[in-house]
Short mmCIF file of C-alpha atoms and ligand atoms in Angstrom, two decimals:
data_model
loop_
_atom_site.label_atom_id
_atom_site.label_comp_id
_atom_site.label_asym_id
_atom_site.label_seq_id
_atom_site.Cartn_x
_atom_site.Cartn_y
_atom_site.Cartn_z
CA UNK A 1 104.92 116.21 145.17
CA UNK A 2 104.55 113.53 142.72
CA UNK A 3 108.72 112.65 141.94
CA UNK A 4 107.81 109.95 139.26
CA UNK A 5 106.68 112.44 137.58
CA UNK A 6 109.21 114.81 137.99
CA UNK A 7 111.85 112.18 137.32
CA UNK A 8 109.96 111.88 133.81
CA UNK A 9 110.11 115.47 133.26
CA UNK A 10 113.55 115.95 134.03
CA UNK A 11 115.46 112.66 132.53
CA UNK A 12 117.86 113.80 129.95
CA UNK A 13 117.66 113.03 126.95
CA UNK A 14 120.87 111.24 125.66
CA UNK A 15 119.69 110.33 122.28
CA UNK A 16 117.23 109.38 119.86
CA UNK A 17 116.14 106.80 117.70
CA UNK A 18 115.38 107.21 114.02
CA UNK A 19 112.23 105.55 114.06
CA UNK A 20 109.92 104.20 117.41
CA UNK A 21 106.74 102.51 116.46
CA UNK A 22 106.37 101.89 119.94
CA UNK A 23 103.89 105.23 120.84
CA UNK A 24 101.79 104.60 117.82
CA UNK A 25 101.45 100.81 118.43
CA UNK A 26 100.95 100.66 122.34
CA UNK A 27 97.46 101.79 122.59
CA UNK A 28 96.59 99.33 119.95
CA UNK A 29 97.65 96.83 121.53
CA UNK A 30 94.72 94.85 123.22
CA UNK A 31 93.31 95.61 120.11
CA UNK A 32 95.22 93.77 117.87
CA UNK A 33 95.11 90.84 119.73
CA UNK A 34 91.22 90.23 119.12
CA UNK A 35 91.54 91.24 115.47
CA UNK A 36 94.13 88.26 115.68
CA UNK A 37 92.19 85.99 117.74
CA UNK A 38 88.87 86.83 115.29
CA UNK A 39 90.80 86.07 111.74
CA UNK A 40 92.12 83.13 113.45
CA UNK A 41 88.94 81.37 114.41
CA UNK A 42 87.18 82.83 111.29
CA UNK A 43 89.38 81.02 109.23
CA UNK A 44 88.88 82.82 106.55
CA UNK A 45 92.72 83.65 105.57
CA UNK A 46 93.12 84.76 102.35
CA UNK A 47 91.14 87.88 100.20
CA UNK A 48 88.57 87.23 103.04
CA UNK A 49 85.89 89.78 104.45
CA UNK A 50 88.64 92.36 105.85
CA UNK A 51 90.40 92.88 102.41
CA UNK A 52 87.21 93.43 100.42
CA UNK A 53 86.46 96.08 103.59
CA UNK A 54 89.33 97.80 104.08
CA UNK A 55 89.81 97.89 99.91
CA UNK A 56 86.52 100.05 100.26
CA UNK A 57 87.20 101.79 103.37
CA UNK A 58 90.63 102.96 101.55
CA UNK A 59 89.10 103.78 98.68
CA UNK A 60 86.09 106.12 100.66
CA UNK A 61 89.02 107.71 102.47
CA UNK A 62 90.90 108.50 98.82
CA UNK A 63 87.31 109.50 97.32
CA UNK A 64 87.90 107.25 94.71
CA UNK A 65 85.78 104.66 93.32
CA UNK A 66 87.70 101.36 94.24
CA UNK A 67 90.89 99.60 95.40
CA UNK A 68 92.71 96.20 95.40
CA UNK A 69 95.15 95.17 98.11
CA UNK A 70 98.15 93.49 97.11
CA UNK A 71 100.97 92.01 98.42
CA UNK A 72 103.31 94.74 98.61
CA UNK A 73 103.95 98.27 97.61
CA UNK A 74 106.37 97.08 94.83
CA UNK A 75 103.64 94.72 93.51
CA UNK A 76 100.94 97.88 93.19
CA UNK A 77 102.87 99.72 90.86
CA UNK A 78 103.75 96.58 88.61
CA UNK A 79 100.03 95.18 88.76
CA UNK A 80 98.75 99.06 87.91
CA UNK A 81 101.38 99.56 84.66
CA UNK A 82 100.61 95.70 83.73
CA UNK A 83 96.57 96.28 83.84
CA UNK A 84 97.09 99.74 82.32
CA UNK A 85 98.85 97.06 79.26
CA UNK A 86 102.22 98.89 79.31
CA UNK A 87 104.58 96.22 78.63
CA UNK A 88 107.76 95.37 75.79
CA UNK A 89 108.51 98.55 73.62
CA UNK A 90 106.85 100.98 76.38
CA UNK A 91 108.66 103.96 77.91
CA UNK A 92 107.93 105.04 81.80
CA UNK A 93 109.03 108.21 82.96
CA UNK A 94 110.10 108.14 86.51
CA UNK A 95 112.26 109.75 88.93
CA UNK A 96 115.83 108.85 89.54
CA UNK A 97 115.64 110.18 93.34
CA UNK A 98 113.85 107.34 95.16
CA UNK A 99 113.99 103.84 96.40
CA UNK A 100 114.31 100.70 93.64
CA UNK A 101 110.70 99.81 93.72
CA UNK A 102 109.32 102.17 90.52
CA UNK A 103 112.44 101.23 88.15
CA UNK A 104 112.03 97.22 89.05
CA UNK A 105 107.84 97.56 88.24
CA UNK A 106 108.78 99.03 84.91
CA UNK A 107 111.27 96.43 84.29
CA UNK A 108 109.50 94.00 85.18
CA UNK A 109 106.52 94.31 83.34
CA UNK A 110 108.94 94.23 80.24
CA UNK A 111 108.75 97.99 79.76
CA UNK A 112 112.09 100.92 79.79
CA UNK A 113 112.66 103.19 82.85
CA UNK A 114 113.36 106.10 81.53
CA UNK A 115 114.03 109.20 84.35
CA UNK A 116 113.96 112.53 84.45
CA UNK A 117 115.20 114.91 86.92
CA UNK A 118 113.77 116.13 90.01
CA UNK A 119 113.38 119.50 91.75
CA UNK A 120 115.74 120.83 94.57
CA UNK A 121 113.52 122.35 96.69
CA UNK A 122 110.85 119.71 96.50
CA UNK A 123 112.86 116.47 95.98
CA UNK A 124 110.04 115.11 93.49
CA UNK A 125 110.11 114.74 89.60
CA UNK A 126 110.56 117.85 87.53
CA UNK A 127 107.07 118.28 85.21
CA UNK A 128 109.85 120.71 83.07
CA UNK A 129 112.25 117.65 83.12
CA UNK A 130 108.72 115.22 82.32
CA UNK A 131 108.07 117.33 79.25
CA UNK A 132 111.86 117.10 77.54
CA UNK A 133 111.69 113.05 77.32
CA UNK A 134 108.34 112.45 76.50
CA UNK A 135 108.78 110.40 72.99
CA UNK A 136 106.25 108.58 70.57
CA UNK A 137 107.27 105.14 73.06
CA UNK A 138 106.13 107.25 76.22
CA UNK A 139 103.10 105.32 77.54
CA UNK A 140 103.06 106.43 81.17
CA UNK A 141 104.33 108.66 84.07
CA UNK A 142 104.98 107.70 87.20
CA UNK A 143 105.72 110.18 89.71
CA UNK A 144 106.64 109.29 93.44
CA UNK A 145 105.17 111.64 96.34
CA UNK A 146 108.53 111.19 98.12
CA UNK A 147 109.20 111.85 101.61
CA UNK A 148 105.39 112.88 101.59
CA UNK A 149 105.17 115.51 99.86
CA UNK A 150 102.53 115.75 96.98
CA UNK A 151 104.54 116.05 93.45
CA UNK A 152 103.33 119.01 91.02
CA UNK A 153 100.39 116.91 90.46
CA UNK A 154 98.37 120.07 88.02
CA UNK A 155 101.70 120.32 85.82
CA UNK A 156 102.15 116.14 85.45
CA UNK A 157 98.28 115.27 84.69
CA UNK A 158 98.64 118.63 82.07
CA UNK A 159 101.50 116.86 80.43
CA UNK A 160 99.58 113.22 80.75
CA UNK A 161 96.43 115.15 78.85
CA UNK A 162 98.91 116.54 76.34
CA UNK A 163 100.53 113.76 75.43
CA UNK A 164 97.89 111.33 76.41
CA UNK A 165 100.06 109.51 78.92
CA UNK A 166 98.91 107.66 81.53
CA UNK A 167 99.79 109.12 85.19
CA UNK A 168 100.40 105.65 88.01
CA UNK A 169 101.45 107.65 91.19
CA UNK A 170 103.52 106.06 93.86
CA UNK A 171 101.82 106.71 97.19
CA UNK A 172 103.48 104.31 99.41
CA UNK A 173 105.35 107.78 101.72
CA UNK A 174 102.02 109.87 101.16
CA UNK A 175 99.38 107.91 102.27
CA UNK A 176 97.25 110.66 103.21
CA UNK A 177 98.77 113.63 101.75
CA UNK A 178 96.99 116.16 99.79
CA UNK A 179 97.22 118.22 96.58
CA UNK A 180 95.43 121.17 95.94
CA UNK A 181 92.62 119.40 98.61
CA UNK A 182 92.36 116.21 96.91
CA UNK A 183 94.26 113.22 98.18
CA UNK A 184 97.37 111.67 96.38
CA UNK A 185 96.54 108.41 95.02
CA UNK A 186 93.37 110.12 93.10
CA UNK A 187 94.77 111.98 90.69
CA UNK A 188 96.12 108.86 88.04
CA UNK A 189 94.37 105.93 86.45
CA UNK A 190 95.77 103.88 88.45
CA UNK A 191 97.92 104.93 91.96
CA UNK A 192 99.93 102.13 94.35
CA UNK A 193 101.11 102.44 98.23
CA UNK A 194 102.69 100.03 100.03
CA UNK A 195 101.55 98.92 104.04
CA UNK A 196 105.53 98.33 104.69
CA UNK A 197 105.41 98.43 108.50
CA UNK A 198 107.21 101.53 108.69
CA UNK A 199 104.93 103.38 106.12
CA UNK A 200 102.27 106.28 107.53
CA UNK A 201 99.63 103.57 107.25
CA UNK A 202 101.64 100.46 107.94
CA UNK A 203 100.95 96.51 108.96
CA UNK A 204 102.36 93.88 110.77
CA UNK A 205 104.22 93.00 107.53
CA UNK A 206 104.20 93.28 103.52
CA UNK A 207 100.90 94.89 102.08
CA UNK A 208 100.27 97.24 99.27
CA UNK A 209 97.46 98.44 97.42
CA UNK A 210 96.25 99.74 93.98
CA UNK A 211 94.17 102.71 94.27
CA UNK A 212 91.38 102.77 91.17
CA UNK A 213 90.06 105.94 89.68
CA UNK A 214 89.12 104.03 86.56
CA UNK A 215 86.91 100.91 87.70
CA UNK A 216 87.51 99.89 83.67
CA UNK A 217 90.54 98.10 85.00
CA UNK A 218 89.26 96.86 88.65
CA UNK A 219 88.17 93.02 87.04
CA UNK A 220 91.91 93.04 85.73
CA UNK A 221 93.70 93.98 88.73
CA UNK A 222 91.71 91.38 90.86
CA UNK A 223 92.63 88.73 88.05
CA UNK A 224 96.15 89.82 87.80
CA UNK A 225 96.72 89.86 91.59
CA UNK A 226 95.67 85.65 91.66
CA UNK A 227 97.48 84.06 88.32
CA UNK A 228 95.65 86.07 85.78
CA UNK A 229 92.14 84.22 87.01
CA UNK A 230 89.28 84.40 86.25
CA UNK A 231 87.85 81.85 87.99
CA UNK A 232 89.06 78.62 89.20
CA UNK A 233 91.95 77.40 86.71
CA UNK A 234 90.63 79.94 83.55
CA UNK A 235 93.56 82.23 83.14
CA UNK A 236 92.66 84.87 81.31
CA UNK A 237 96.06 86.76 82.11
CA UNK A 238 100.00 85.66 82.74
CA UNK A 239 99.68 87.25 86.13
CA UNK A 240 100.81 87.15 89.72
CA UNK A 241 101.02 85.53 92.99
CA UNK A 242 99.83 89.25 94.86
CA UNK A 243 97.41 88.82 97.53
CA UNK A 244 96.78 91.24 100.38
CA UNK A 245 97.09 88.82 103.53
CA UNK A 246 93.28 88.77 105.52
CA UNK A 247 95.55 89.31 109.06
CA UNK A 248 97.23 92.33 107.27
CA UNK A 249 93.91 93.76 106.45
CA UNK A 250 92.00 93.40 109.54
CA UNK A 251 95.19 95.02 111.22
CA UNK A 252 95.23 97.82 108.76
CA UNK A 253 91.40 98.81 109.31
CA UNK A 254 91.35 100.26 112.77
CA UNK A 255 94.98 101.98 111.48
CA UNK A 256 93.10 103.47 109.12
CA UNK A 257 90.80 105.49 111.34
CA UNK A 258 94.05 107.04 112.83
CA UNK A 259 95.76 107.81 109.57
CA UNK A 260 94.80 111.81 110.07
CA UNK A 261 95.82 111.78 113.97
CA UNK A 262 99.13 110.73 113.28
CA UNK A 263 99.89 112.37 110.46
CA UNK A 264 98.63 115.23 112.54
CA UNK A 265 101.45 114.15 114.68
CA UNK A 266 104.49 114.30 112.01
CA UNK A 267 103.09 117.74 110.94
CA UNK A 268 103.48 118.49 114.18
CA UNK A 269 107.00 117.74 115.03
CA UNK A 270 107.95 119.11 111.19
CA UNK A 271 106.81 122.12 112.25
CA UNK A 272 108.70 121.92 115.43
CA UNK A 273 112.09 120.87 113.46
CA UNK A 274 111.70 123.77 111.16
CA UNK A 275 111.23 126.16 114.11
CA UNK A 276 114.66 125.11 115.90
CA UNK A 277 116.79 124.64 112.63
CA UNK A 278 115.74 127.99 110.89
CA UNK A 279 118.44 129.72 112.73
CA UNK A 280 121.30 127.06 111.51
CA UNK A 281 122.69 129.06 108.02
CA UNK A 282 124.31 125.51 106.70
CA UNK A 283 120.58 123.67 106.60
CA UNK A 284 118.24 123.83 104.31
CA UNK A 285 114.58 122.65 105.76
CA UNK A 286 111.67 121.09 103.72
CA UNK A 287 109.25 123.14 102.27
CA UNK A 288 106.03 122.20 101.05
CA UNK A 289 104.20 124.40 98.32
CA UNK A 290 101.21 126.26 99.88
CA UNK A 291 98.78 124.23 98.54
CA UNK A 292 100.00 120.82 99.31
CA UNK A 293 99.56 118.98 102.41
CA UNK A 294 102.74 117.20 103.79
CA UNK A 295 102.55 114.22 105.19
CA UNK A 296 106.18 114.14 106.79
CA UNK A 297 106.55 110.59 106.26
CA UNK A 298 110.65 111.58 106.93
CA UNK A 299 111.74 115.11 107.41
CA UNK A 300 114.50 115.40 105.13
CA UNK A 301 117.05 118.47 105.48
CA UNK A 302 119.51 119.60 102.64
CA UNK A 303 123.15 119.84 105.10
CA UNK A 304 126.44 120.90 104.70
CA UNK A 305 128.84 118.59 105.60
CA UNK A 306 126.59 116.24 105.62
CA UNK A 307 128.69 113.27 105.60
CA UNK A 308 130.43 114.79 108.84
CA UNK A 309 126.97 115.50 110.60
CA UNK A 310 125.75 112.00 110.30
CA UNK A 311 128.88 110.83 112.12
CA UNK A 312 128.51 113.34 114.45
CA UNK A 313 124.94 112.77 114.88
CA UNK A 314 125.36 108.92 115.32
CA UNK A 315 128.10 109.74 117.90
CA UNK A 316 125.12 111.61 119.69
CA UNK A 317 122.81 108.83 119.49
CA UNK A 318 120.72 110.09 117.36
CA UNK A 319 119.36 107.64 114.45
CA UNK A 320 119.84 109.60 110.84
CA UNK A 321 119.15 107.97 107.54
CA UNK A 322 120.64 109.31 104.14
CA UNK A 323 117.78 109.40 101.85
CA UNK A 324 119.61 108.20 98.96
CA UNK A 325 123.35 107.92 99.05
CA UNK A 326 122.87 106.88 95.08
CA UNK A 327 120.55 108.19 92.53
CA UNK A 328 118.86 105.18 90.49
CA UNK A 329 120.40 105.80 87.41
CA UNK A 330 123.99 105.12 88.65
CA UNK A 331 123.23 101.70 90.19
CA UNK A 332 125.07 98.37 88.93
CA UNK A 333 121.84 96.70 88.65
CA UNK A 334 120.13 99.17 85.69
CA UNK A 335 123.16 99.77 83.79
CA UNK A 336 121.66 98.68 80.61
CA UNK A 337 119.99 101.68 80.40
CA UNK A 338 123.15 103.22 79.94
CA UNK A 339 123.24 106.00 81.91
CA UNK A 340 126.32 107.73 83.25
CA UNK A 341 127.73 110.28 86.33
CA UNK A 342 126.15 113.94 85.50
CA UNK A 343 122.37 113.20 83.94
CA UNK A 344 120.93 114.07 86.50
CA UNK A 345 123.12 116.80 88.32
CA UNK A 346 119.95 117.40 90.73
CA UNK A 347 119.20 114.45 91.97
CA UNK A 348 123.15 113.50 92.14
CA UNK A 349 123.58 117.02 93.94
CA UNK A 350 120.56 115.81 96.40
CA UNK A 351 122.31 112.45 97.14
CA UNK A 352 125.16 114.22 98.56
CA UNK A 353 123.59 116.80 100.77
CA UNK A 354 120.22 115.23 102.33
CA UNK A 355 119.85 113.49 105.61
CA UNK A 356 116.48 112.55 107.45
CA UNK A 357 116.49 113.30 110.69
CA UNK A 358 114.02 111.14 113.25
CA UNK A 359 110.65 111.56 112.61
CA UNK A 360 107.66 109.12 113.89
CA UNK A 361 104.30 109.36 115.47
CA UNK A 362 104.74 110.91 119.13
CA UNK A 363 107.75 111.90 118.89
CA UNK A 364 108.77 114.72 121.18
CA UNK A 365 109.51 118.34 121.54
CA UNK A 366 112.22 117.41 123.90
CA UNK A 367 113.54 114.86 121.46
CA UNK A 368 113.73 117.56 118.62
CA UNK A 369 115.30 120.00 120.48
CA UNK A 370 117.87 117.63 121.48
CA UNK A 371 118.26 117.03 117.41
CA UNK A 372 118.23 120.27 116.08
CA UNK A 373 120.75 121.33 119.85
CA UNK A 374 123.32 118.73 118.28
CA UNK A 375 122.90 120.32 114.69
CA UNK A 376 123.51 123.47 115.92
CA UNK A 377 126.64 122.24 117.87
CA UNK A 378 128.29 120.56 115.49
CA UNK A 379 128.72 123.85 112.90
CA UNK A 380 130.01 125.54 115.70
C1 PLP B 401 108.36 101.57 100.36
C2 PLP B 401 108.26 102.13 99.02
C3 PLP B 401 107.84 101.37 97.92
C4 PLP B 401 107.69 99.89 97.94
O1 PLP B 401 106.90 99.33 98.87
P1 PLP B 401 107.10 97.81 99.34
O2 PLP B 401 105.84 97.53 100.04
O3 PLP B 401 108.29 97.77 100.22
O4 PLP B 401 107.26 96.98 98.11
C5 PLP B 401 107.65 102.01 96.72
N1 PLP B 401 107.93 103.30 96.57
C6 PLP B 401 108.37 104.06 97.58
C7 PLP B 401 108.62 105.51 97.34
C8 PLP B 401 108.56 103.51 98.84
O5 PLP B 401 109.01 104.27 99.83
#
């Protein structure tokens, strides 16, 4: 009788964390410490031999023509609208239901934010909503796969065609994900993800990428990512400080021959969290469209009580996140757009009922029953 085991099998589980790297990084581990130990003694530090690989290796896996690592998820999107030339007197048309990093590109490359509403079931920009603020300053739409699901990609590149729009998609919670067969990140001019380490495909640290479907702009993005050079002190461009660290490269190449296992993995234990929550009347559970391919990136559940549940969950030790508490548009720091309470009753509605419940690479069937036991517990 083998009672390690056992002991393993049996231990009770008294909580569980929102995100462990750990099971996805531990195997890698004697790995990473010769791609280290090579970069090191290479020398070769900065857009080196790794970036220029893993910028094609990324862009074989997209089936896309090119790519140019950056440093940061942020940075992609603002180096994609400012080589697509959207600047002062542009519009942008984004979603209100995400993180800060698509409003602050658009601001920053001098352009206007300007949001429309998202759908319940989906979380992700409204092509319906797209349609009703497209204007004569409308130079681009930027939709964010969010939470790693595709967004209506056939609907949005319609509109783009229509209107003649650009389309910049935000990748950095799909890397991987697919839409009607055909990856996320290929569908717009230009696309951006971020390497953030807790990203599907994440580093050791800050890293991003633009993903280029239009090599017309790949000279400009490589310019714009080192001060707008050309070569050695000729600036063609005002442009950025944005490099894509050699370490973070070589780290994210053998990561990038796993990308399908593990999100193999999250699919996995979605599937498993829809299973044991179907039964609970007060949840609502993600769905994904038939022909989209979710990446789970977080598995994000509609709840009622919400508020309550996190306590109760935290009490539990289990690690929730609320996914947003705020929609965009009511934030201090974007006020001058001049938006107010009610715009944007969906997304508002979704900032008061979601919650993401753990979700990671190896997590267990044990763990989610745990989860979805304490879910079902605490409504009756
Ligand atoms: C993480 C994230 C970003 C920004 O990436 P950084 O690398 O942190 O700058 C952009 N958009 C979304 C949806 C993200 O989740």
């Amino acid at each position: 009788m083998n009672y390690a085991f056992m002991a393993v099998a049996f231990m009770k589980i008294t909580g569980v964390p929102r995100v462990d790297l750990s099971i996805q990084e531990k195997p890698l581990r004697e790995k990473m410490i010769s791609v280290f130990t090579e970069v090191i003694d290479s020398g070769d530090l900065i857009l080196g031999k790794n970036v220029t690989a893993f910028e094609k290796e990324a862009a074989e896996y997209l089936g896309i023509p090119n790519a140019v690592g950056v440093a940061n998820g942020t940075d992609a999107i603002k180096l994609a609208l400012a080589a697509l030339g959207i600047g002062k007197g542009d519009e942008v048309i984004t979603t209100p239901f995400t993180m800060a990093a698509n409003v602050e590109a658009i601001f920053h490359v001098g352009a206007k934010p300007v949001f429309a509403d998202v759908n319940y079931e989906t979380f992700n920009i409204s092509p319906e909503k797209i349609r009703e603020k497209i204007t004569k300053k409308t130079k681009a739409i930027l939709p964010v796969h969010l939470f790693g699901l595709p967004a209506d990609m056939e609907k949005i590149i319609s509109l783009a065609k229509d209107a003649d729009l650009f389309v910049v998609e935000d990748c950095a919670q799909a890397f991987g994900s697919e839409y009607k067969e055909k990856k996320c990140g290929s569908f717009g001019e230009l696309s951006a993800t971020s390497f953030y380490p807790t990203k599907n495909l994440g580093g050791y640290g800050d890293g991003g990428m633009v993903f280029v479907n239009k090599p017309e702009y790949l000279d400009k993005l490589r310019h714009l990512r080192v001060h707008g050079q050309v070569k050695k002190y000729d600036y063609k461009y005002i442009g950025w400080n944005s490099r894509l660290d050699e370490i973070q490269a070589a780290i994210l190449r053998p990561k990038l021959r796993l990308i399908d296992s593990w999100n193999d993995s999250r699919a996995k234990a979605a599937a498993i969290y829809t299973k044991e929550l179907s039964g609970i009347m007060q949840v609502k559970i993600p769905e994904a469209p038939a022909h989209s391919k979710h990446v789970f990136h977080l598995y994000t559940i509609k709840a009622e009580k919400r508020d309550e549940l996190e306590k109760y969950l935290f009490k539990n030790n289990i690690g929730t996140t609320i996914n947003f508490p705020a929609p965009l548009h009511l934030q201090k720091g974007y006020s001058s757009l001049g938006y107010a309470q009610g715009d944007f009753p969906v997304a508002e509605k979704l900032c008061a009922e979601s919650i993401s419940l753990p979700m990671f690479v190896g997590i267990t069937k044990e763990q989610i029953s745990y989860v979805a036991e304490k879910i079902s517990s605490f409504y009756n």
